[in-house]
């Protein structure tokens, strides 16, 4: 018994000194998710940089007006509505948005505003030159550098995870996204993906987007 | 003089009949394979003495807790950092008032507050050969009791066989064996059975078949008391059940996997569970740990440094740093890319090659232990419906109420589908399906919870799925430390989905750390 006690106290001292030394050195700035929104970074990654292993895109490059609209779209059943079966990965996100009230959405946007922008890793290697040609029609809305255009409601594309962009383009093509009545912005995108008609077009155009930096 | 067969021929024959595990068992019996001697299973970390070494453990899963426990006893300074509000990771028992922290569907467990009204939402069964786990149960004073994994009185149900009527497992098995052995017995007798056996062997085999199938002396199956009596047996003579139609037995899905379930390497009787809930294993560790286990502290960053690891976690809104000599990490590998890190690309690629599994359990509090009236005490009923299994609690026999498992889903597609339902929808479908086995089931249900491990916060998966290719290419890479960082847990074992896998991985890590520290000490000594 005595032995255990002695051990306990030395451990405790060691722990205290470890804590003291840890507070002494500067802790690098990492923007932590606010209480109540910690679950967002479990999937989207610390500072919202995305995590392919759970299919969650990079939110750090997105503007708050676009994030807000997507959260509302999920909530209102315009994107991956409960019960639908054609956008199963979207359905992984949908209940998260559905659980947010107005106040939490404000808090999400404040958090998203504060995290530093980080471009996602490039994983797709399509034909950039062909992608550039295809992209000319996209640029009208998303901007020549893929920077997005709020007045046209078109989000930023540059720096976004390429596998996620590709999946969205497929979703628009199949109608898994953008086909719900009332999704006016999604409907525009559905019309725009019609031109990506060759099998590899999505590869090429996304690879070109990978080369853009606003 | 009967012809002598070589042992090799004999083994080939058993192999054809009984598969490779039969050969393996027989080989041990014949002395062809030396019996495996267990390496000393418990970690032995050399005491540090006056020396200082610090370890940060990421994740208070069983592997993390075991490491902290062993290392602090040897004089290491340990800190355990856990993201969740609770300790134990997948080892979780649900009782009155517990929170089920599912992504998007937070539930509160509304079972009555009663010591027997709980269910093990994670690990339920402890196999008798899981030595490390049992060692800790013993040394940490975690009382165990027998757990009923197979119950011959339970039901087997296939919607497409026997008009969807459930059958008693014992009746199914007795009749299946009876018919099978009768056929084999006929084949022997007719000598069109090309068995490489002497007459004496054939006779012995005939007797074997009779015993195995409960055949009469002519080798005919006339029904068996093993199936349970139709009636009588105490004050009036027993009446045997009329055997089922063999074709119908073959049409039933029970024989495919479920009938042999309890013969599995990790499923064989007797099994055990911790008295009062399997999270008492977690409590066994925490009661004996002096090192701090900091909960609600998600790790934000893991940076490998020269001879150290820098970890930042967030606690109560504040980022804190720990710089430790070693970092032992059981965070699910698919969540690690979402944590800032400076790991080399191939290490991350290795993690990404292992897919996350899915597993779901639904617990139902029943107003009455109606199953006991059907002679069912513990064990599992099986169905071809999406709920797959119904479990009856082994504990609390003859109590007023009980918590049973209304679903235990292994099928990947069903798991994905059910995760997309709301908890209320899940309960409704579980009850509807359960009533195919227990008519009027719904009227007993007072409350229920569902645990979709692939949607649980800080988990998002269960039972790491290693493809054969990923195993070949990456297992060792992930088992090996990267600098002073070790990835561990059942995910880094050949026994994902078992606590013994988690603890074996922990002991691997402890051995490695111990050797490195001892080598350092020797190095220092020679330098001095
Ligand atoms: C449904 C089910 C049935 C099972 N049945 C059995 C059984 O019958 N018998 C048996 O022996 N085993 C069974 N298991 C397996 C057993 O539960 C596991 O093998 C064991 O609990 C895994 O322990 P671990 O140490 O690998 O880590 P885990 O339990 O996976 O712990 C990982 C920890 O990391 C934490 N974490 C995650 N992210 C962070 C972060 N950013 N910062 C800090 N911490 C973080 C998590 O919260 C968690 O506590 C079952 C499991 C399930 C889910």
PDB file of C-alpha atoms in Angstrom, chain A residues 63-207:
ATOM      1  CA  UNK A  63     -17.048  31.801 -48.331  1.00  0.00           C
ATOM      2  CA  UNK A  64     -19.524  32.067 -45.505  1.00  0.00           C
ATOM      3  CA  UNK A  65     -22.432  32.996 -47.798  1.00  0.00           C
ATOM      4  CA  UNK A  66     -21.987  29.725 -49.650  1.00  0.00           C
ATOM      5  CA  UNK A  67     -21.553  27.626 -46.497  1.00  0.00           C
ATOM      6  CA  UNK A  68     -24.708  29.156 -45.095  1.00  0.00           C
ATOM      7  CA  UNK A  69     -26.686  28.325 -48.226  1.00  0.00           C
ATOM      8  CA  UNK A  70     -25.518  24.736 -48.264  1.00  0.00           C
ATOM      9  CA  UNK A  71     -26.395  24.256 -44.601  1.00  0.00           C
ATOM     10  CA  UNK A  72     -29.849  25.660 -45.301  1.00  0.00           C
ATOM     11  CA  UNK A  73     -30.188  23.494 -48.404  1.00  0.00           C
ATOM     12  CA  UNK A  74     -29.449  20.390 -46.356  1.00  0.00           C
ATOM     13  CA  UNK A  75     -31.820  21.558 -43.630  1.00  0.00           C
ATOM     14  CA  UNK A  76     -34.665  22.347 -46.008  1.00  0.00           C
ATOM     15  CA  UNK A  77     -34.357  19.158 -48.000  1.00  0.00           C
ATOM     16  CA  UNK A  78     -32.880  20.722 -51.155  1.00  0.00           C
ATOM     17  CA  UNK A  79     -29.706  18.698 -50.849  1.00  0.00           C
ATOM     18  CA  UNK A  80     -29.600  15.006 -49.851  1.00  0.00           C
ATOM     19  CA  UNK A  81     -33.012  15.118 -48.139  1.00  0.00           C
ATOM     20  CA  UNK A  82     -33.876  12.562 -45.462  1.00  0.00           C
ATOM     21  CA  UNK A  83     -35.272   9.443 -47.106  1.00  0.00           C
ATOM     22  CA  UNK A  84     -33.600   9.997 -50.481  1.00  0.00           C
ATOM     23  CA  UNK A  85     -31.213   7.344 -51.740  1.00  0.00           C
ATOM     24  CA  UNK A  86     -29.376   8.912 -54.654  1.00  0.00           C
ATOM     25  CA  UNK A  87     -26.863  11.059 -52.739  1.00  0.00           C
ATOM     26  CA  UNK A  88     -25.713   8.724 -50.016  1.00  0.00           C
ATOM     27  CA  UNK A  89     -22.576  10.649 -49.141  1.00  0.00           C
ATOM     28  CA  UNK A  90     -24.597  13.852 -48.907  1.00  0.00           C
ATOM     29  CA  UNK A  91     -26.819  11.975 -46.487  1.00  0.00           C
ATOM     30  CA  UNK A  92     -23.796  11.596 -44.195  1.00  0.00           C
ATOM     31  CA  UNK A  93     -23.824  15.392 -43.854  1.00  0.00           C
ATOM     32  CA  UNK A  94     -27.537  16.097 -43.933  1.00  0.00           C
ATOM     33  CA  UNK A  95     -28.411  15.227 -40.301  1.00  0.00           C
ATOM     34  CA  UNK A  96     -25.535  17.417 -39.111  1.00  0.00           C
ATOM     35  CA  UNK A  97     -27.052  20.447 -40.795  1.00  0.00           C
ATOM     36  CA  UNK A  98     -30.577  19.472 -39.820  1.00  0.00           C
ATOM     37  CA  UNK A  99     -29.538  19.599 -36.163  1.00  0.00           C
ATOM     38  CA  UNK A 100     -28.285  23.214 -36.393  1.00  0.00           C
ATOM     39  CA  UNK A 101     -30.492  26.090 -35.226  1.00  0.00           C
ATOM     40  CA  UNK A 102     -30.083  29.692 -36.470  1.00  0.00           C
ATOM     41  CA  UNK A 103     -27.727  30.573 -33.663  1.00  0.00           C
ATOM     42  CA  UNK A 104     -25.461  27.605 -34.360  1.00  0.00           C
ATOM     43  CA  UNK A 105     -25.338  28.522 -38.034  1.00  0.00           C
ATOM     44  CA  UNK A 106     -24.121  32.013 -37.075  1.00  0.00           C
ATOM     45  CA  UNK A 107     -21.513  30.348 -34.929  1.00  0.00           C
ATOM     46  CA  UNK A 108     -20.455  28.007 -37.799  1.00  0.00           C
ATOM     47  CA  UNK A 109     -19.962  30.990 -40.072  1.00  0.00           C
ATOM     48  CA  UNK A 110     -17.914  32.888 -37.495  1.00  0.00           C
ATOM     49  CA  UNK A 111     -15.737  29.807 -37.033  1.00  0.00           C
ATOM     50  CA  UNK A 112     -15.347  29.269 -40.794  1.00  0.00           C
ATOM     51  CA  UNK A 113     -14.401  32.927 -41.181  1.00  0.00           C
ATOM     52  CA  UNK A 114     -11.608  32.559 -38.640  1.00  0.00           C
ATOM     53  CA  UNK A 115      -9.898  29.395 -39.895  1.00  0.00           C
ATOM     54  CA  UNK A 116      -6.950  29.956 -42.214  1.00  0.00           C
ATOM     55  CA  UNK A 117      -7.409  29.016 -45.875  1.00  0.00           C
ATOM     56  CA  UNK A 118      -5.526  25.888 -46.863  1.00  0.00           C
ATOM     57  CA  UNK A 119      -5.631  24.364 -50.324  1.00  0.00           C
ATOM     58  CA  UNK A 120      -6.352  20.627 -50.389  1.00  0.00           C
ATOM     59  CA  UNK A 121      -3.787  18.094 -51.582  1.00  0.00           C
ATOM     60  CA  UNK A 122      -3.912  17.313 -55.280  1.00  0.00           C
ATOM     61  CA  UNK A 123      -4.878  13.714 -56.025  1.00  0.00           C
ATOM     62  CA  UNK A 124      -6.143  13.832 -59.638  1.00  0.00           C
ATOM     63  CA  UNK A 125      -3.889  13.954 -62.682  1.00  0.00           C
ATOM     64  CA  UNK A 126      -6.062  14.589 -65.715  1.00  0.00           C
ATOM     65  CA  UNK A 127      -5.124  16.513 -68.855  1.00  0.00           C
ATOM     66  CA  UNK A 128      -4.775  20.113 -67.666  1.00  0.00           C
ATOM     67  CA  UNK A 129      -4.731  21.601 -71.192  1.00  0.00           C
ATOM     68  CA  UNK A 130      -8.003  19.923 -72.099  1.00  0.00           C
ATOM     69  CA  UNK A 131      -9.370  20.913 -68.711  1.00  0.00           C
ATOM     70  CA  UNK A 132      -8.472  24.546 -69.404  1.00  0.00           C
ATOM     71  CA  UNK A 133     -10.581  24.518 -72.578  1.00  0.00           C
ATOM     72  CA  UNK A 134     -13.509  22.966 -70.758  1.00  0.00           C
ATOM     73  CA  UNK A 135     -13.166  25.439 -67.930  1.00  0.00           C
ATOM     74  CA  UNK A 136     -13.720  28.521 -70.110  1.00  0.00           C
ATOM     75  CA  UNK A 137     -17.477  28.072 -69.796  1.00  0.00           C
ATOM     76  CA  UNK A 138     -17.243  27.561 -66.045  1.00  0.00           C
ATOM     77  CA  UNK A 139     -15.183  30.717 -65.613  1.00  0.00           C
ATOM     78  CA  UNK A 140     -18.179  32.876 -66.500  1.00  0.00           C
ATOM     79  CA  UNK A 141     -19.708  32.047 -63.163  1.00  0.00           C
ATOM     80  CA  UNK A 142     -16.870  30.650 -60.974  1.00  0.00           C
ATOM     81  CA  UNK A 143     -14.264  33.231 -62.122  1.00  0.00           C
ATOM     82  CA  UNK A 144     -11.124  32.705 -64.202  1.00  0.00           C
ATOM     83  CA  UNK A 145      -9.171  31.686 -61.131  1.00  0.00           C
ATOM     84  CA  UNK A 146     -11.949  29.587 -59.642  1.00  0.00           C
ATOM     85  CA  UNK A 147     -12.296  32.224 -56.956  1.00  0.00           C
ATOM     86  CA  UNK A 148     -16.120  32.154 -56.987  1.00  0.00           C
ATOM     87  CA  UNK A 149     -18.574  34.977 -57.535  1.00  0.00           C
ATOM     88  CA  UNK A 150     -21.084  35.885 -54.887  1.00  0.00           C
ATOM     89  CA  UNK A 151     -23.242  37.982 -57.169  1.00  0.00           C
ATOM     90  CA  UNK A 152     -23.815  34.875 -59.313  1.00  0.00           C
ATOM     91  CA  UNK A 153     -24.009  32.609 -56.254  1.00  0.00           C
ATOM     92  CA  UNK A 154     -21.178  30.464 -57.641  1.00  0.00           C
ATOM     93  CA  UNK A 155     -18.789  29.133 -54.981  1.00  0.00           C
ATOM     94  CA  UNK A 156     -15.042  29.082 -54.927  1.00  0.00           C
ATOM     95  CA  UNK A 157     -13.597  25.950 -56.530  1.00  0.00           C
ATOM     96  CA  UNK A 158      -9.846  26.501 -56.283  1.00  0.00           C
ATOM     97  CA  UNK A 159      -8.207  24.810 -53.320  1.00  0.00           C
ATOM     98  CA  UNK A 160     -11.178  22.490 -52.868  1.00  0.00           C
ATOM     99  CA  UNK A 161     -10.493  18.753 -52.571  1.00  0.00           C
ATOM    100  CA  UNK A 162     -10.451  17.462 -56.156  1.00  0.00           C
ATOM    101  CA  UNK A 163     -12.173  14.143 -55.319  1.00  0.00           C
ATOM    102  CA  UNK A 164     -15.003  16.144 -53.796  1.00  0.00           C
ATOM    103  CA  UNK A 165     -15.360  18.421 -56.844  1.00  0.00           C
ATOM    104  CA  UNK A 166     -15.460  15.394 -59.114  1.00  0.00           C
ATOM    105  CA  UNK A 167     -18.141  13.769 -56.998  1.00  0.00           C
ATOM    106  CA  UNK A 168     -20.274  16.921 -57.074  1.00  0.00           C
ATOM    107  CA  UNK A 169     -20.012  17.131 -60.851  1.00  0.00           C
ATOM    108  CA  UNK A 170     -21.172  13.531 -61.104  1.00  0.00           C
ATOM    109  CA  UNK A 171     -23.978  14.278 -58.663  1.00  0.00           C
ATOM    110  CA  UNK A 172     -25.137  17.185 -60.810  1.00  0.00           C
ATOM    111  CA  UNK A 173     -24.989  14.962 -63.859  1.00  0.00           C
ATOM    112  CA  UNK A 174     -27.068  12.174 -62.351  1.00  0.00           C
ATOM    113  CA  UNK A 175     -29.427  14.587 -60.627  1.00  0.00           C
ATOM    114  CA  UNK A 176     -28.383  13.427 -57.157  1.00  0.00           C
ATOM    115  CA  UNK A 177     -27.704  17.118 -56.509  1.00  0.00           C
ATOM    116  CA  UNK A 178     -29.487  20.117 -57.982  1.00  0.00           C
ATOM    117  CA  UNK A 179     -32.664  18.331 -59.036  1.00  0.00           C
ATOM    118  CA  UNK A 180     -34.882  19.064 -56.025  1.00  0.00           C
ATOM    119  CA  UNK A 181     -37.629  21.519 -56.926  1.00  0.00           C
ATOM    120  CA  UNK A 182     -36.687  24.901 -55.489  1.00  0.00           C
ATOM    121  CA  UNK A 183     -32.904  24.387 -55.721  1.00  0.00           C
ATOM    122  CA  UNK A 184     -32.462  27.222 -58.227  1.00  0.00           C
ATOM    123  CA  UNK A 185     -28.694  27.475 -57.950  1.00  0.00           C
ATOM    124  CA  UNK A 186     -28.270  23.751 -58.174  1.00  0.00           C
ATOM    125  CA  UNK A 187     -30.456  23.763 -61.288  1.00  0.00           C
ATOM    126  CA  UNK A 188     -28.029  26.219 -62.936  1.00  0.00           C
ATOM    127  CA  UNK A 189     -25.160  23.886 -62.236  1.00  0.00           C
ATOM    128  CA  UNK A 190     -27.088  20.947 -63.594  1.00  0.00           C
ATOM    129  CA  UNK A 191     -27.489  22.814 -66.843  1.00  0.00           C
ATOM    130  CA  UNK A 192     -23.761  23.661 -66.862  1.00  0.00           C
ATOM    131  CA  UNK A 193     -22.450  20.105 -66.407  1.00  0.00           C
ATOM    132  CA  UNK A 194     -24.182  18.961 -69.581  1.00  0.00           C
ATOM    133  CA  UNK A 195     -21.101  20.079 -71.510  1.00  0.00           C
ATOM    134  CA  UNK A 196     -18.842  17.681 -69.602  1.00  0.00           C
ATOM    135  CA  UNK A 197     -20.020  14.918 -71.891  1.00  0.00           C
ATOM    136  CA  UNK A 198     -16.894  12.815 -72.410  1.00  0.00           C
ATOM    137  CA  UNK A 199     -16.100  10.238 -69.811  1.00  0.00           C
ATOM    138  CA  UNK A 200     -12.855  11.883 -68.727  1.00  0.00           C
ATOM    139  CA  UNK A 201     -14.023  15.486 -68.930  1.00  0.00           C
ATOM    140  CA  UNK A 202     -14.595  15.659 -65.203  1.00  0.00           C
ATOM    141  CA  UNK A 203     -11.018  14.474 -64.609  1.00  0.00           C
ATOM    142  CA  UNK A 204      -9.626  17.072 -66.938  1.00  0.00           C
ATOM    143  CA  UNK A 205     -11.613  20.042 -65.731  1.00  0.00           C
ATOM    144  CA  UNK A 206     -10.963  19.232 -62.069  1.00  0.00           C
ATOM    145  CA  UNK A 207      -7.254  18.797 -62.778  1.00  0.00           C
TER     146      UNK A 207
END
